[in-house]
Amino acid sequence: MSGAGAMALIGARRHAGRLGFLGLVLAYAVLVAVALATLAVDGDLSLGRNPLANLAKTAGEFARPSFLDVWFGDPQREYRSEDGTLLRVEDRRAVEAGFLRQLGAAAWTTFVIGTLGSLLGAVLALPLGVATARNLGASRFFSLPAKAILDATRSIHTLVFGLVLVGIVGLGPTAGILAIALHSMGTYGKLYAEAIETLDMSAVEAVRAVGAGPAQVFFNGVWPAVLPQFVSAHLYIWEFNIRDSTVLGLIGAGGLGLLITEATALFQWGRLATILLVVVALVSAFDAVSRRIRKALL
Amino acid sequence: MSAAAKVSPGGTAARLEGVVCEVAGKAAIDIEALRIAQGERIALVGPNGAGKSTLLRLLSGFARPGRGEAVVLGRRLPLAGRELRALRGEIGQVLQGLHLVQRLSALDNVLIGALGRLAGWRTLARCHRAQDIAEAEAALRAVGLLAKADCRVDRLSGGERQKVAVARMLMQRPRLILADEPTAALDPRAAAEVCALLAGAAGGATLVSVVHNPSLLPLLAERVVGLRQGRIAFDLPLAQADDQRLLGLYRRDEVGPADGLAHAPARPRRIAAEMP
């Protein structure tokens, strides 16, 4: 090959990566354009008839979360019919205090569903994750079905699992727990396998080299090295599941989701604001604790 | 050292005859005859890719002989399952670089050495019996690291880690010790310390080590086997393995096209720099 030809080849090779990325970006831009065009053709790109006024109204009600009524509410709010007859008198303070108690119990139910579901998922995923980690060399007889189970459960949404499970085990927290366990099992298994695959194999081989059996190798060489990553993954998915279980109430699994359904159905945005504040507080508090635990472990 | 097992004097630790071992489809070692007597101390020398590590992996049952007869500690290779684990239990290994379990303490790493002969739930839960812990502490004391027994090994220096590896090997009470560049990343002082510990640990056990630094040879061996492209180039008593012979192994003009050319020139320079 001539010198100039070789230079051109080297130049092409050097730019090949960049050109490839440019191609990817172009393909992505085309995909987005087609997606927008699909909606535009059907006329589905509208924001409704009166978005700004609606936004102002909703935001106004959101800005006054219902829990404030416990202290500032009207103790004797009168409800009258159109001709002025008094229908009933309501103590707003007592009503909202009652709602807060209900909210507390629901938040606990949500936390319980997320917690037990995560634990069940974490335990179920353990053998599957170990079987799919490529560097541990489990036989394909185990690893292929395990990978199939993990991929399938990960791709089916918690809500879908929940709808199916409500039909099987009935309404209530059990359906929520099982739904969360089944879906997060897929995520757990993948994270476990990845933690095991980034393992320092020379240390594992050194344990094997003293004549240790498979179980001894696992518990002395693999387990201590991956445990912190497993715990970290567990805390992360646990937090995710607490958030997820707030939605499960929508399908009758109980907890905060039930209250969210009620509040949205009755357009009580003030109450929805209170519920969302509780969700945010719950998740942030959990995140603060889990971050500290993760830091201490690594 | 008490940890070394009883030895039948004059016995054979390992015997290879016409052994060919392939790695990635290429003959990594091709040894016509090699006999290692029980209690002997041998150093393997040679350039990268000469097959030194493959030979050690063959002896410890990690690489399978493709052809020929290989007998190690009275067991004919290749082995599998329980037999293989029994053989490995009798072979202590000290390797280059990271091969300790990073998150465990020095003491826990030393206790791993006993896994070959201990069994049961205790070894799975790392709740060892007091007598085993005492033995591990004795091994750490022998390498001068008892004070750091509860320190996680990823907090130790390179030299200290290699000493923990030696202690783990002591805990194993091996009949055959394989050391693959045990001083690779260590400074000269730590290297000499680790070599002295290894030589002392050997006691009556057989010691086979891969050594790049000629100044460490007298510490570790009384017999030197030079490897080149998987074959034995020379097999001499320490006194006759002079610098001429050693440097001859690394000479580039005799390197065939199959050998890794990229790193071949780097070695002689390093060796020359380390010449006393």
Coordinates of C-alpha atoms in Angstrom, one line a residue:
Chain A
M1 CA 0.0 0.0 0.0
S2 CA 1.3 3.5 -0.8
G3 CA 2.1 5.9 2.0
A4 CA -0.7 8.3 1.1
G5 CA -3.2 5.5 1.0
A6 CA -2.0 4.3 4.4
M7 CA -2.4 7.8 5.8
A8 CA -5.9 8.1 4.4
L9 CA -6.8 4.7 6.0
I10 CA -5.5 5.8 9.3
G11 CA -7.3 9.1 9.0
A12 CA -10.6 7.3 8.2
R13 CA -10.0 5.0 11.2
R14 CA -9.4 7.9 13.5
H15 CA -12.6 9.6 12.5
A16 CA -14.7 6.4 12.3
G17 CA -15.7 6.6 15.9
R18 CA -16.8 10.3 15.6
L19 CA -18.7 9.6 12.4
G20 CA -20.4 6.7 13.9
F21 CA -21.6 8.8 16.8
L22 CA -22.8 11.5 14.4
G23 CA -24.8 8.8 12.6
L24 CA -26.3 7.8 15.9
V25 CA -27.3 11.4 16.7
L26 CA -28.9 11.8 13.3
A27 CA -30.9 8.6 13.7
Y28 CA -32.1 9.8 17.1
A29 CA -33.1 13.2 15.6
V30 CA -35.1 11.4 12.9
L31 CA -36.8 9.3 15.5
V32 CA -37.8 12.3 17.6
A33 CA -39.1 14.1 14.4
V34 CA -41.2 11.1 13.4
A35 CA -42.6 10.8 16.9
L36 CA -43.6 14.5 16.9
A37 CA -45.0 14.2 13.4
T38 CA -47.2 11.2 14.4
L39 CA -48.9 13.3 17.1
A40 CA -49.1 16.4 14.9
V41 CA -50.9 14.6 12.1
D42 CA -53.6 13.4 14.5
G43 CA -53.9 16.9 16.0
D44 CA -52.9 15.5 19.5
L45 CA -50.3 18.2 20.2
S46 CA -52.7 20.6 21.8
L47 CA -52.6 21.8 25.5
G48 CA -56.3 21.9 25.8
R49 CA -58.7 24.9 25.4
N50 CA -57.6 27.1 28.4
P51 CA -54.3 25.9 29.7
L52 CA -53.2 29.1 31.5
A53 CA -56.4 29.7 33.4
N54 CA -56.5 26.0 34.4
L55 CA -52.9 26.1 35.5
A56 CA -53.6 29.2 37.6
K57 CA -56.6 27.7 39.2
T58 CA -55.0 24.4 40.0
A59 CA -51.8 26.0 41.2
G60 CA -53.9 28.3 43.5
E61 CA -55.5 25.3 45.1
F62 CA -52.2 23.4 45.4
A63 CA -50.7 26.4 47.1
R64 CA -53.1 25.9 50.0
P65 CA -52.4 22.4 51.1
S66 CA -55.3 21.0 53.2
F67 CA -53.4 20.4 56.3
L68 CA -53.2 24.1 57.0
D69 CA -56.9 23.9 57.8
V70 CA -56.1 22.0 61.0
W71 CA -54.9 25.3 62.4
F72 CA -56.4 28.0 60.2
G73 CA -59.6 26.4 59.0
D74 CA -63.1 27.7 59.6
P75 CA -64.4 25.9 62.7
Q76 CA -68.0 26.5 61.6
R77 CA -68.1 26.4 57.8
E78 CA -71.7 26.6 56.6
Y79 CA -72.8 24.7 53.5
R80 CA -76.0 26.2 52.0
S81 CA -78.1 25.3 49.0
E82 CA -78.7 27.7 46.2
D83 CA -81.8 29.2 47.8
G84 CA -79.9 29.9 51.0
T85 CA -81.1 27.0 53.3
L86 CA -78.4 25.8 55.7
L87 CA -77.5 22.2 54.7
R88 CA -74.9 21.5 57.3
V89 CA -72.1 23.0 59.4
E90 CA -68.7 21.5 59.3
D91 CA -65.7 22.0 61.6
R92 CA -62.9 22.2 59.1
R93 CA -60.3 21.8 61.7
A94 CA -61.7 18.5 63.0
V95 CA -62.3 17.2 59.5
E96 CA -58.7 17.9 58.3
A97 CA -57.2 16.5 61.5
G98 CA -59.1 13.3 60.8
F99 CA -57.7 13.3 57.3
L100 CA -54.2 13.7 58.6
R101 CA -54.6 10.7 60.9
Q102 CA -55.9 8.7 57.9
L103 CA -52.9 10.0 55.9
G104 CA -50.5 8.8 58.5
A105 CA -51.9 5.3 58.5
A106 CA -51.9 5.2 54.7
A107 CA -48.3 6.4 54.6
W108 CA -47.3 3.6 56.9
T109 CA -49.2 1.0 54.8
T110 CA -47.4 2.3 51.7
F111 CA -44.0 2.1 53.5
V112 CA -44.8 -1.5 54.6
I113 CA -45.8 -2.6 51.1
G114 CA -42.6 -1.1 49.6
T115 CA -40.4 -2.5 52.4
L116 CA -41.8 -6.1 52.3
G117 CA -42.0 -6.1 48.6
S118 CA -38.4 -5.1 48.3
L119 CA -37.2 -7.6 50.7
L120 CA -39.1 -10.4 49.0
G121 CA -37.7 -9.3 45.6
A122 CA -34.2 -9.1 46.9
V123 CA -34.3 -12.6 48.3
L124 CA -35.9 -14.1 45.2
A125 CA -33.4 -12.4 42.9
L126 CA -30.3 -13.7 44.8
P127 CA -30.0 -17.1 43.2
L128 CA -31.0 -15.7 39.8
G129 CA -28.4 -13.0 40.0
V130 CA -25.7 -15.5 41.0
A131 CA -26.7 -17.8 38.2
T132 CA -26.6 -15.1 35.5
A133 CA -23.2 -13.5 36.5
R134 CA -21.0 -14.6 33.6
N135 CA -17.8 -14.7 35.6
L136 CA -19.0 -17.3 38.1
G137 CA -19.5 -19.8 35.3
A138 CA -22.8 -21.3 36.2
S139 CA -24.0 -23.8 33.6
R140 CA -26.2 -22.5 30.8
F141 CA -28.9 -24.9 32.0
F142 CA -29.4 -22.5 34.9
S143 CA -28.1 -19.2 33.6
L144 CA -30.4 -18.9 30.5
P145 CA -33.7 -19.5 32.2
A146 CA -32.6 -17.3 35.1
K147 CA -31.8 -14.5 32.7
A148 CA -35.1 -15.0 30.9
I149 CA -37.0 -14.7 34.2
L150 CA -35.1 -11.6 35.2
D151 CA -35.6 -9.9 31.8
A152 CA -39.3 -10.7 31.8
T153 CA -40.1 -9.5 35.3
R154 CA -38.0 -6.4 34.8
S155 CA -40.0 -5.4 31.7
I156 CA -43.4 -5.9 33.1
H157 CA -44.5 -2.8 35.1
T158 CA -45.4 -3.1 38.8
L159 CA -48.9 -1.8 38.0
V160 CA -49.5 -4.6 35.5
F161 CA -48.4 -7.2 38.0
G162 CA -50.6 -5.5 40.6
L163 CA -53.7 -5.7 38.3
V164 CA -53.1 -9.3 37.7
L165 CA -52.4 -10.2 41.3
V166 CA -55.5 -8.3 42.6
G167 CA -57.5 -10.8 40.5
I168 CA -55.6 -13.7 42.2
V169 CA -55.1 -12.8 45.8
G170 CA -57.8 -10.1 46.1
L171 CA -57.7 -6.4 47.0
G172 CA -55.2 -5.4 49.7
P173 CA -51.6 -4.9 50.6
T174 CA -50.6 -8.6 49.7
A175 CA -51.2 -7.9 46.0
G176 CA -49.1 -4.8 46.3
I177 CA -46.2 -6.6 48.1
L178 CA -46.2 -9.4 45.5
A179 CA -46.4 -7.0 42.6
I180 CA -43.4 -5.0 43.9
A181 CA -41.4 -8.1 44.6
L182 CA -42.0 -9.6 41.2
H183 CA -41.1 -6.4 39.3
S184 CA -38.1 -5.4 41.4
M185 CA -36.8 -9.0 41.3
G186 CA -35.7 -8.3 37.7
T187 CA -33.9 -5.1 38.7
Y188 CA -32.2 -6.7 41.7
G189 CA -31.0 -9.7 39.7
K190 CA -29.4 -7.4 37.1
L191 CA -27.7 -5.3 39.7
Y192 CA -26.5 -8.3 41.6
A193 CA -25.1 -9.9 38.5
E194 CA -23.3 -6.6 37.6
A195 CA -21.8 -6.3 41.1
I196 CA -20.5 -9.9 40.8
E197 CA -19.2 -9.3 37.3
T198 CA -17.0 -6.3 38.4
L199 CA -15.5 -8.5 41.1
D200 CA -11.8 -8.9 41.5
M201 CA -11.5 -12.4 40.1
S202 CA -7.8 -12.9 41.0
A203 CA -8.9 -12.9 44.7
V204 CA -11.6 -15.4 44.0
E205 CA -9.2 -17.6 42.1
A206 CA -6.8 -17.3 45.1
V207 CA -9.5 -18.7 47.4
R208 CA -10.1 -21.5 44.9
A209 CA -6.4 -22.1 44.8
V210 CA -6.2 -23.2 48.5
G211 CA -8.6 -26.1 47.6
A212 CA -11.8 -24.5 48.8
G213 CA -15.1 -26.0 47.6
P214 CA -17.7 -24.0 45.6
A215 CA -19.7 -22.9 48.6
Q216 CA -16.5 -21.9 50.5
V217 CA -15.3 -19.9 47.5
F218 CA -18.7 -18.1 47.3
F219 CA -18.9 -17.2 51.0
N220 CA -15.2 -16.3 51.5
G221 CA -14.2 -14.8 48.2
V222 CA -17.4 -13.5 46.5
W223 CA -19.8 -12.6 49.3
P224 CA -17.6 -10.2 51.3
A225 CA -16.6 -8.4 48.1
V226 CA -20.1 -7.9 46.8
L227 CA -22.1 -7.5 50.0
P228 CA -21.7 -3.7 50.2
Q229 CA -22.8 -3.3 46.6
F230 CA -25.8 -5.6 47.3
V231 CA -26.8 -3.5 50.3
S232 CA -26.4 -0.4 48.3
A233 CA -28.5 -1.7 45.5
H234 CA -31.1 -2.9 48.0
L235 CA -31.4 0.6 49.6
Y236 CA -31.7 2.2 46.2
I237 CA -34.4 -0.1 45.0
W238 CA -36.2 0.0 48.3
E239 CA -36.5 3.7 48.0
F240 CA -37.7 3.4 44.5
N241 CA -40.3 0.9 45.7
I242 CA -41.7 3.1 48.4
R243 CA -42.4 5.7 45.6
D244 CA -43.8 2.9 43.4
S245 CA -46.1 1.6 46.1
T246 CA -47.9 5.0 46.3
V247 CA -49.2 4.3 42.9
L248 CA -50.3 0.8 43.7
G249 CA -53.2 2.2 45.8
L250 CA -54.8 3.2 42.5
I251 CA -55.5 -0.5 41.8
G252 CA -56.8 -1.2 45.3
A253 CA -53.6 -2.3 47.1
G254 CA -54.3 0.3 49.8
G255 CA -52.0 3.0 51.2
L256 CA -51.4 6.5 49.9
G257 CA -52.5 5.6 46.4
L258 CA -56.1 5.1 47.6
L259 CA -56.1 8.6 49.0
I260 CA -54.6 10.0 45.8
T261 CA -57.4 8.4 43.8
E262 CA -60.0 9.9 46.1
A263 CA -58.5 13.4 46.0
T264 CA -58.1 13.5 42.2
A265 CA -61.6 12.0 41.7
L266 CA -63.1 14.8 43.9
F267 CA -60.8 17.5 42.5
Q268 CA -59.5 18.2 46.0
W269 CA -56.2 19.6 45.0
G270 CA -55.5 20.9 48.5
R271 CA -55.6 17.4 49.8
L272 CA -53.6 16.1 47.0
A273 CA -51.0 18.7 47.8
T274 CA -50.9 17.4 51.4
I275 CA -50.5 13.8 50.2
L276 CA -47.7 14.7 47.8
L277 CA -45.9 16.6 50.6
V278 CA -46.0 13.4 52.7
V279 CA -44.7 11.3 49.8
V280 CA -41.8 13.8 49.2
A281 CA -41.0 13.8 52.9
L282 CA -41.1 10.0 53.1
V283 CA -38.8 9.5 50.1
S284 CA -36.4 12.3 51.1
A285 CA -36.1 11.0 54.7
F286 CA -35.4 7.5 53.4
D287 CA -32.8 8.8 51.0
A288 CA -31.0 10.8 53.7
V289 CA -30.8 7.7 55.9
S290 CA -29.8 5.3 53.1
R291 CA -27.2 7.6 51.8
R292 CA -25.5 7.6 55.2
I293 CA -25.7 3.9 55.4
R294 CA -24.2 3.4 51.9
K295 CA -21.4 5.8 52.7
A296 CA -20.5 3.9 55.9
L297 CA -20.4 0.6 54.0
L298 CA -18.1 1.5 51.2
Chain B
M1 CA 8.7 -23.2 60.1
S2 CA 6.3 -25.5 61.9
A3 CA 3.6 -24.9 59.3
A4 CA 5.4 -26.9 56.6
A5 CA 4.2 -30.4 56.4
K6 CA 6.3 -33.5 57.0
V7 CA 8.3 -34.5 54.0
S8 CA 9.4 -37.8 52.7
P9 CA 13.0 -37.1 51.9
G10 CA 14.2 -37.9 48.4
G11 CA 10.6 -38.2 47.1
T12 CA 9.4 -36.5 44.0
A13 CA 7.2 -33.4 44.3
A14 CA 6.5 -33.1 40.6
R15 CA 7.4 -34.9 37.4
L16 CA 6.6 -33.8 33.9
E17 CA 7.3 -35.9 30.8
G18 CA 6.5 -34.7 27.3
V19 CA 4.0 -32.3 28.6
V20 CA 2.4 -29.9 26.1
C21 CA -0.1 -27.3 27.4
E22 CA -2.0 -25.0 25.1
V23 CA -3.3 -21.6 26.0
A24 CA -5.6 -20.0 23.4
G25 CA -4.7 -22.6 20.8
K26 CA -1.0 -21.9 21.1
A27 CA 1.5 -24.2 22.8
A28 CA 2.4 -22.3 25.9
I29 CA 4.7 -24.9 27.3
D30 CA 6.3 -27.9 25.8
I31 CA 8.5 -29.7 28.3
E32 CA 10.3 -32.9 27.5
A33 CA 11.3 -33.8 31.1
L34 CA 11.3 -32.0 34.4
R35 CA 11.6 -33.5 37.8
I36 CA 11.3 -31.6 41.0
A37 CA 12.5 -33.4 44.1
Q38 CA 10.6 -33.0 47.4
G39 CA 12.1 -30.2 49.4
E40 CA 13.9 -28.7 46.5
R41 CA 13.9 -25.0 45.9
I42 CA 13.7 -24.0 42.2
A43 CA 13.5 -20.7 40.4
L44 CA 11.9 -20.3 37.0
V45 CA 13.4 -17.5 34.8
G46 CA 12.7 -16.3 31.3
P47 CA 11.0 -13.5 29.3
N48 CA 7.3 -12.7 29.4
G49 CA 5.4 -15.3 27.5
A50 CA 8.0 -18.0 28.1
G51 CA 5.5 -20.1 29.9
K52 CA 6.6 -19.6 33.5
S53 CA 3.1 -18.8 34.8
T54 CA 1.5 -21.5 32.7
L55 CA 3.9 -24.0 34.2
L56 CA 2.8 -22.9 37.7
R57 CA -0.8 -23.0 36.7
L58 CA -0.3 -26.5 35.3
L59 CA 1.3 -27.6 38.6
S60 CA -1.7 -26.2 40.6
G61 CA -4.3 -27.7 38.3
F62 CA -5.5 -24.5 36.8
A63 CA -4.2 -25.3 33.4
R64 CA -4.8 -28.8 31.9
P65 CA -2.0 -30.7 30.2
G66 CA -2.9 -31.3 26.6
R67 CA -0.5 -34.2 26.2
G68 CA 2.1 -36.0 28.2
E69 CA 2.4 -37.2 31.8
A70 CA 2.3 -34.8 34.7
V71 CA 2.3 -36.0 38.2
V72 CA 2.2 -33.6 41.1
L73 CA 2.5 -34.7 44.8
G74 CA 1.8 -38.2 43.7
R75 CA -1.4 -37.3 41.8
R76 CA -1.7 -37.7 38.0
L77 CA -3.1 -34.6 36.2
P78 CA -5.6 -33.6 35.0
L79 CA -7.8 -33.9 38.1
A80 CA -11.3 -32.7 38.8
G81 CA -13.7 -32.0 41.7
R82 CA -12.7 -33.3 45.1
E83 CA -9.3 -34.7 43.9
L84 CA -8.3 -31.4 42.4
R85 CA -9.3 -29.5 45.6
A86 CA -7.3 -32.0 47.7
L87 CA -4.3 -31.3 45.5
R88 CA -4.7 -27.6 45.7
G89 CA -5.1 -27.8 49.5
E90 CA -1.5 -29.1 49.6
I91 CA -0.1 -26.4 47.2
G92 CA 0.5 -23.0 48.7
Q93 CA 0.5 -20.1 46.2
V94 CA 1.8 -16.6 46.5
L95 CA 1.1 -14.7 43.3
Q96 CA 1.9 -11.2 42.0
G97 CA -0.5 -8.3 42.5
L98 CA -3.9 -8.3 44.1
H99 CA -5.1 -11.7 45.1
L100 CA -6.4 -11.1 48.7
V101 CA -10.0 -10.5 49.4
Q102 CA -9.9 -6.7 49.8
R103 CA -12.8 -6.2 52.2
L104 CA -11.7 -8.8 54.7
S105 CA -9.2 -8.3 57.5
A106 CA -5.7 -9.6 57.3
L107 CA -6.7 -12.4 59.8
D108 CA -9.7 -13.4 57.8
N109 CA -7.5 -13.6 54.7
V110 CA -5.0 -15.8 56.5
L111 CA -7.8 -18.1 57.7
I112 CA -8.8 -18.6 54.0
G113 CA -5.6 -20.6 53.8
A114 CA -7.2 -23.3 55.9
L115 CA -10.3 -23.8 53.8
G116 CA -8.8 -26.7 52.0
R117 CA -8.7 -28.8 55.1
L118 CA -11.6 -27.3 57.1
A119 CA -15.3 -27.9 56.2
G120 CA -18.7 -27.2 57.6
W121 CA -20.8 -24.1 58.3
R122 CA -18.0 -22.4 60.2
T123 CA -16.0 -21.9 57.1
L124 CA -19.1 -20.5 55.3
A125 CA -20.0 -18.0 58.1
R126 CA -16.3 -17.2 58.8
C127 CA -16.8 -18.2 62.4
H128 CA -13.6 -20.2 62.9
R129 CA -12.6 -22.3 65.9
A130 CA -10.3 -20.7 68.4
Q131 CA -7.5 -23.1 67.6
D132 CA -7.6 -22.1 63.9
I133 CA -7.6 -18.4 64.8
A134 CA -4.6 -19.0 67.0
E135 CA -2.8 -20.7 64.1
A136 CA -3.7 -17.8 61.8
E137 CA -2.4 -15.4 64.4
A138 CA 0.8 -17.4 64.7
A139 CA 1.2 -17.2 60.9
L140 CA 0.7 -13.4 61.0
R141 CA 3.3 -13.2 63.8
A142 CA 5.7 -15.1 61.7
V143 CA 5.5 -12.5 59.0
G144 CA 5.6 -9.7 61.5
L145 CA 2.0 -8.4 60.9
L146 CA 0.2 -9.6 64.1
A147 CA -0.4 -5.9 65.0
K148 CA -2.4 -5.4 61.8
A149 CA -4.5 -8.6 62.1
D150 CA -7.8 -6.7 62.2
C151 CA -6.9 -4.2 59.5
R152 CA -8.7 -4.6 56.2
V153 CA -6.2 -5.6 53.6
D154 CA -7.1 -2.8 51.2
R155 CA -5.7 -0.4 53.9
L156 CA -2.3 -2.2 53.9
S157 CA 0.8 -1.4 51.8
G158 CA 1.9 -3.6 48.9
G159 CA 4.6 -5.2 51.0
E160 CA 2.3 -5.9 53.9
R161 CA -0.3 -7.4 51.5
Q162 CA 2.3 -9.8 50.1
K163 CA 3.3 -10.8 53.7
V164 CA -0.4 -11.5 54.4
A165 CA -0.3 -13.7 51.3
V166 CA 2.7 -15.5 52.7
A167 CA 0.9 -16.0 56.1
R168 CA -2.1 -17.4 54.3
M169 CA 0.2 -19.8 52.5
L170 CA 1.7 -20.8 55.9
M171 CA -1.8 -21.4 57.3
Q172 CA -2.3 -23.9 54.4
R173 CA 0.6 -26.1 55.7
P174 CA 1.6 -26.8 52.0
R175 CA 3.9 -29.5 50.7
L176 CA 4.6 -27.5 47.6
I177 CA 4.8 -23.8 47.4
L178 CA 4.4 -21.9 44.1
A179 CA 5.4 -18.2 44.0
D180 CA 4.7 -16.3 40.8
E181 CA 6.7 -13.0 40.8
P182 CA 5.8 -12.5 44.5
T183 CA 7.9 -9.3 44.6
A184 CA 6.6 -7.8 41.3
A185 CA 5.3 -4.5 42.7
L186 CA 7.5 -4.2 45.8
D187 CA 10.4 -1.9 46.5
P188 CA 13.8 -3.7 46.9
R189 CA 13.6 -3.8 50.7
A190 CA 10.1 -5.2 50.9
A191 CA 11.1 -7.6 48.1
A192 CA 14.0 -9.0 50.0
E193 CA 11.9 -9.3 53.2
V194 CA 9.1 -11.2 51.4
C195 CA 11.7 -13.5 49.7
A196 CA 13.3 -14.3 53.0
L197 CA 9.9 -15.1 54.5
L198 CA 9.1 -17.3 51.6
A199 CA 12.4 -19.2 51.9
G200 CA 11.9 -19.6 55.6
A201 CA 8.3 -20.7 55.1
A202 CA 9.4 -23.3 52.7
G203 CA 11.2 -25.2 55.5
G204 CA 11.1 -28.7 54.2
A205 CA 8.5 -28.0 51.5
T206 CA 9.3 -27.7 47.9
L207 CA 9.5 -24.1 46.6
V208 CA 9.0 -23.2 42.9
S209 CA 9.2 -19.5 42.2
V210 CA 9.2 -17.3 39.2
V211 CA 11.8 -14.6 39.6
H212 CA 12.8 -11.7 37.4
N213 CA 15.3 -10.0 39.6
P214 CA 18.6 -12.0 39.6
S215 CA 19.7 -10.6 42.9
L216 CA 16.8 -12.4 44.6
L217 CA 17.8 -15.8 43.1
P218 CA 20.2 -16.8 45.9
L219 CA 17.4 -16.2 48.5
L220 CA 14.9 -18.4 46.8
A221 CA 16.6 -21.2 44.9
E222 CA 19.4 -23.6 44.6
R223 CA 18.4 -24.7 41.1
V224 CA 17.5 -22.4 38.2
V225 CA 15.4 -23.4 35.2
G226 CA 15.4 -21.1 32.2
L227 CA 12.4 -21.1 30.0
R228 CA 12.2 -19.8 26.5
Q229 CA 9.1 -20.1 24.2
G230 CA 7.7 -22.8 26.4
R231 CA 10.8 -25.0 26.4
I232 CA 13.4 -25.6 28.9
A233 CA 16.5 -23.6 27.8
F234 CA 18.7 -24.6 30.7
D235 CA 18.4 -26.4 34.0
L236 CA 21.4 -25.6 36.2
P237 CA 22.5 -25.4 39.8
L238 CA 22.4 -21.8 41.1
A239 CA 26.2 -21.4 40.9
Q240 CA 26.3 -22.1 37.2
A241 CA 23.4 -19.9 36.3
D242 CA 25.5 -16.8 35.7
D243 CA 24.4 -13.5 34.2
Q244 CA 25.5 -14.6 30.8
R245 CA 23.0 -17.4 30.8
L246 CA 20.2 -15.3 32.2
L247 CA 20.6 -12.5 29.8
G248 CA 20.8 -15.0 26.9
L249 CA 17.2 -15.9 27.7
Y250 CA 16.0 -12.4 27.0
R251 CA 18.0 -11.8 23.8
R252 CA 15.7 -10.6 21.2
D253 CA 17.2 -11.8 18.0
E254 CA 16.3 -15.4 18.8
V255 CA 12.7 -14.6 19.5
G256 CA 10.5 -16.3 17.0
P257 CA 7.5 -14.6 15.3
A258 CA 5.1 -16.4 17.5
D259 CA 6.4 -14.7 20.6
G260 CA 4.9 -11.5 21.9
L261 CA 7.2 -8.9 20.4
A262 CA 5.6 -5.9 22.0
H263 CA 7.0 -6.4 25.5
A264 CA 10.1 -8.4 24.7
P265 CA 12.6 -5.5 24.7
A266 CA 11.4 -4.1 28.0
R267 CA 12.7 -6.9 30.2
P268 CA 16.4 -6.9 29.5
R269 CA 16.6 -3.2 30.3
R270 CA 14.9 -3.8 33.7
I271 CA 17.1 -6.8 34.4
A272 CA 20.2 -4.8 33.5
A273 CA 19.2 -2.0 35.8
E274 CA 18.7 -4.3 38.7
M275 CA 22.0 -6.1 38.3
P276 CA 24.0 -5.6 41.5

